[in-house]
Amino acid sequence: MSDRTETLRSQRTPYVLATVVRAERPTSAKTGDRALVLPDGTMEGFVGGECAESAVRDQALRLLASGESTLLRITPGADSSPLDGMVTVTNPCLSGGTLDVFLETVIPPALVTVHGDGPVARALVDVGRAAGFDARPAGAAEPPRPDAAAVVVATHGRDEEALLTAALRAGVPYVGLIASRKRGAAVTASLEDGDRVRTPAGLDIGARTAPEIALSVLAEILARRPAPEHAPAPTPAPREADQPEGGGHCCG
């Protein structure tokens, strides 16, 4: 499982790691069983039968939208002792036992690509990594990655229009240009959708040094990122009439 999670991290694929932390018999899952839930609903591993798997998948997909983690209790009857922060799903499809499953959501850090090799460009990469971004230097001919959260151009006049145009066409959420207000306005005036380019990039915090400018740009990226969705309440448990023939003993 560790090799698989490392591969997902290197591919910048979000996932939820589901771990059974408590199994009250009779259940087919045991404490320590684990599974991965991917954004397309694919599950790899084992955390119980069909009904337990369905409950874990449904909640995991909600958590991928919010970026949150939670403890999920799957129980065949009313839970008389819910814990703070626990999500409880009443699922009569279980064989009579209760499962507590910790759902850990792993979201790749925001990818920030930086064009340029000057002091500000280097500071953007260094400060960005220290702040938890996936900040990477990019070459002049390197196209924007489809999963980039931000592209910052700090090339001091070299290839600026081409780099900005590529980022805008790729739909990158944040496109920034390191330039004076006058030069930045002149560059973006010739671009289609040039009003989407943040220039001078960064919040106005009185930044002067390269690290301060980098900090102001990263703060602006944070300020403009979309707010995460909050995970909605789980769907109601299936009614007895909806259960597969044979009752709860099929899926626990």
PDB file of C-alpha atoms in Angstrom, residues 147-250:
ATOM      1  CA  ASP A 147      -3.122  20.752 -12.723  1.00  0.00           C
ATOM      2  CA  ALA A 148      -1.223  23.992 -12.068  1.00  0.00           C
ATOM      3  CA  ALA A 149      -2.841  26.288  -9.522  1.00  0.00           C
ATOM      4  CA  ALA A 150      -0.648  29.223 -10.538  1.00  0.00           C
ATOM      5  CA  VAL A 151       1.850  30.313 -13.165  1.00  0.00           C
ATOM      6  CA  VAL A 152       4.130  33.231 -12.354  1.00  0.00           C
ATOM      7  CA  VAL A 153       6.237  34.827 -15.079  1.00  0.00           C
ATOM      8  CA  ALA A 154       9.366  36.556 -13.774  1.00  0.00           C
ATOM      9  CA  THR A 155      11.548  36.576 -16.873  1.00  0.00           C
ATOM     10  CA  HIS A 156      12.160  40.339 -16.969  1.00  0.00           C
ATOM     11  CA  GLY A 157      10.885  40.844 -20.505  1.00  0.00           C
ATOM     12  CA  ARG A 158      11.879  37.548 -22.115  1.00  0.00           C
ATOM     13  CA  ASP A 159       9.071  35.523 -23.726  1.00  0.00           C
ATOM     14  CA  GLU A 160       6.501  37.097 -21.434  1.00  0.00           C
ATOM     15  CA  GLU A 161       3.638  37.329 -23.938  1.00  0.00           C
ATOM     16  CA  ALA A 162       4.024  33.724 -25.085  1.00  0.00           C
ATOM     17  CA  LEU A 163       4.190  32.356 -21.532  1.00  0.00           C
ATOM     18  CA  LEU A 164       1.223  34.390 -20.338  1.00  0.00           C
ATOM     19  CA  THR A 165      -0.851  33.454 -23.385  1.00  0.00           C
ATOM     20  CA  ALA A 166      -0.151  29.748 -22.845  1.00  0.00           C
ATOM     21  CA  ALA A 167      -1.152  29.963 -19.180  1.00  0.00           C
ATOM     22  CA  LEU A 168      -4.350  31.875 -19.980  1.00  0.00           C
ATOM     23  CA  ARG A 169      -5.350  29.413 -22.688  1.00  0.00           C
ATOM     24  CA  ALA A 170      -4.707  26.508 -20.336  1.00  0.00           C
ATOM     25  CA  GLY A 171      -7.163  28.012 -17.851  1.00  0.00           C
ATOM     26  CA  VAL A 172      -4.650  28.262 -15.004  1.00  0.00           C
ATOM     27  CA  PRO A 173      -6.553  29.822 -12.059  1.00  0.00           C
ATOM     28  CA  TYR A 174      -3.829  32.334 -11.178  1.00  0.00           C
ATOM     29  CA  VAL A 175      -1.537  33.938 -13.771  1.00  0.00           C
ATOM     30  CA  GLY A 176       0.912  36.521 -12.479  1.00  0.00           C
ATOM     31  CA  LEU A 177       3.526  38.769 -14.063  1.00  0.00           C
ATOM     32  CA  ILE A 178       6.440  40.224 -12.110  1.00  0.00           C
ATOM     33  CA  ALA A 179       6.824  43.691 -13.632  1.00  0.00           C
ATOM     34  CA  SER A 180       6.324  47.349 -12.871  1.00  0.00           C
ATOM     35  CA  ARG A 181       2.764  48.621 -13.083  1.00  0.00           C
ATOM     36  CA  LYS A 182       3.504  50.533 -16.299  1.00  0.00           C
ATOM     37  CA  ARG A 183       5.278  47.699 -18.114  1.00  0.00           C
ATOM     38  CA  GLY A 184       2.790  45.121 -16.874  1.00  0.00           C
ATOM     39  CA  ALA A 185      -0.105  47.152 -18.274  1.00  0.00           C
ATOM     40  CA  ALA A 186       1.657  47.440 -21.619  1.00  0.00           C
ATOM     41  CA  VAL A 187       2.309  43.695 -21.821  1.00  0.00           C
ATOM     42  CA  THR A 188      -1.214  42.603 -20.859  1.00  0.00           C
ATOM     43  CA  ALA A 189      -2.900  45.174 -23.139  1.00  0.00           C
ATOM     44  CA  SER A 190      -1.856  43.128 -26.159  1.00  0.00           C
ATOM     45  CA  LEU A 191      -3.126  39.808 -24.773  1.00  0.00           C
ATOM     46  CA  GLU A 192      -6.521  38.206 -25.192  1.00  0.00           C
ATOM     47  CA  ASP A 193      -7.997  37.980 -21.667  1.00  0.00           C
ATOM     48  CA  GLY A 194      -5.046  40.027 -20.474  1.00  0.00           C
ATOM     49  CA  ASP A 195      -7.190  41.433 -17.677  1.00  0.00           C
ATOM     50  CA  ARG A 196      -6.893  38.031 -16.013  1.00  0.00           C
ATOM     51  CA  VAL A 197      -3.169  38.519 -15.491  1.00  0.00           C
ATOM     52  CA  ARG A 198      -2.243  39.816 -12.038  1.00  0.00           C
ATOM     53  CA  THR A 199       0.362  42.520 -12.535  1.00  0.00           C
ATOM     54  CA  PRO A 200       2.195  43.690 -10.602  1.00  0.00           C
ATOM     55  CA  ALA A 201       1.749  40.226  -9.118  1.00  0.00           C
ATOM     56  CA  GLY A 202       1.284  40.061  -5.371  1.00  0.00           C
ATOM     57  CA  LEU A 203      -0.597  41.806  -2.604  1.00  0.00           C
ATOM     58  CA  ASP A 204       0.400  45.381  -1.790  1.00  0.00           C
ATOM     59  CA  ILE A 205       2.296  44.797   1.451  1.00  0.00           C
ATOM     60  CA  GLY A 206       5.156  47.177   0.753  1.00  0.00           C
ATOM     61  CA  ALA A 207       7.447  44.348  -0.417  1.00  0.00           C
ATOM     62  CA  ARG A 208      10.911  45.383  -1.540  1.00  0.00           C
ATOM     63  CA  THR A 209      13.290  42.423  -1.349  1.00  0.00           C
ATOM     64  CA  ALA A 210      12.968  39.304  -3.484  1.00  0.00           C
ATOM     65  CA  PRO A 211      11.721  37.113  -0.581  1.00  0.00           C
ATOM     66  CA  GLU A 212       9.183  39.804   0.391  1.00  0.00           C
ATOM     67  CA  ILE A 213       7.912  40.003  -3.187  1.00  0.00           C
ATOM     68  CA  ALA A 214       7.672  36.211  -3.294  1.00  0.00           C
ATOM     69  CA  LEU A 215       5.712  36.250  -0.036  1.00  0.00           C
ATOM     70  CA  SER A 216       3.283  38.831  -1.423  1.00  0.00           C
ATOM     71  CA  VAL A 217       2.685  36.757  -4.575  1.00  0.00           C
ATOM     72  CA  LEU A 218       2.111  33.540  -2.641  1.00  0.00           C
ATOM     73  CA  ALA A 219      -0.266  35.364  -0.296  1.00  0.00           C
ATOM     74  CA  GLU A 220      -2.251  36.574  -3.309  1.00  0.00           C
ATOM     75  CA  ILE A 221      -2.410  33.034  -4.692  1.00  0.00           C
ATOM     76  CA  LEU A 222      -3.778  31.849  -1.356  1.00  0.00           C
ATOM     77  CA  ALA A 223      -6.255  34.712  -1.138  1.00  0.00           C
ATOM     78  CA  ARG A 224      -7.656  33.983  -4.603  1.00  0.00           C
ATOM     79  CA  ARG A 225      -7.908  30.206  -4.401  1.00  0.00           C
ATOM     80  CA  PRO A 226     -11.444  28.758  -4.388  1.00  0.00           C
ATOM     81  CA  ALA A 227     -12.903  28.000  -0.984  1.00  0.00           C
ATOM     82  CA  PRO A 228     -13.150  24.242  -0.325  1.00  0.00           C
ATOM     83  CA  GLU A 229     -16.548  22.642  -0.299  1.00  0.00           C
ATOM     84  CA  HIS A 230     -17.734  21.329   3.050  1.00  0.00           C
ATOM     85  CA  ALA A 231     -18.579  17.667   3.035  1.00  0.00           C
ATOM     86  CA  PRO A 232     -22.369  17.308   3.079  1.00  0.00           C
ATOM     87  CA  ALA A 233     -24.133  14.942   5.409  1.00  0.00           C
ATOM     88  CA  PRO A 234     -24.036  11.297   4.316  1.00  0.00           C
ATOM     89  CA  THR A 235     -26.915   9.960   2.308  1.00  0.00           C
ATOM     90  CA  PRO A 236     -29.654   8.207   4.274  1.00  0.00           C
ATOM     91  CA  ALA A 237     -29.193   4.514   4.906  1.00  0.00           C
ATOM     92  CA  PRO A 238     -31.025   2.175   2.529  1.00  0.00           C
ATOM     93  CA  ARG A 239     -34.403   0.982   3.676  1.00  0.00           C
ATOM     94  CA  GLU A 240     -34.927  -2.650   4.588  1.00  0.00           C
ATOM     95  CA  ALA A 241     -37.018  -3.086   1.430  1.00  0.00           C
ATOM     96  CA  ASP A 242     -34.047  -1.963  -0.637  1.00  0.00           C
ATOM     97  CA  GLN A 243     -31.677  -4.575   0.770  1.00  0.00           C
ATOM     98  CA  PRO A 244     -30.385  -7.386  -1.441  1.00  0.00           C
ATOM     99  CA  GLU A 245     -32.201 -10.664  -1.124  1.00  0.00           C
ATOM    100  CA  GLY A 246     -30.800 -12.521   1.855  1.00  0.00           C
ATOM    101  CA  GLY A 247     -30.650  -9.459   4.167  1.00  0.00           C
ATOM    102  CA  GLY A 248     -27.664  -8.095   5.993  1.00  0.00           C
ATOM    103  CA  HIS A 249     -25.659 -11.303   5.980  1.00  0.00           C
ATOM    104  CA  CYS A 250     -24.559 -10.748   2.369  1.00  0.00           C
TER     105      CYS A 250
END
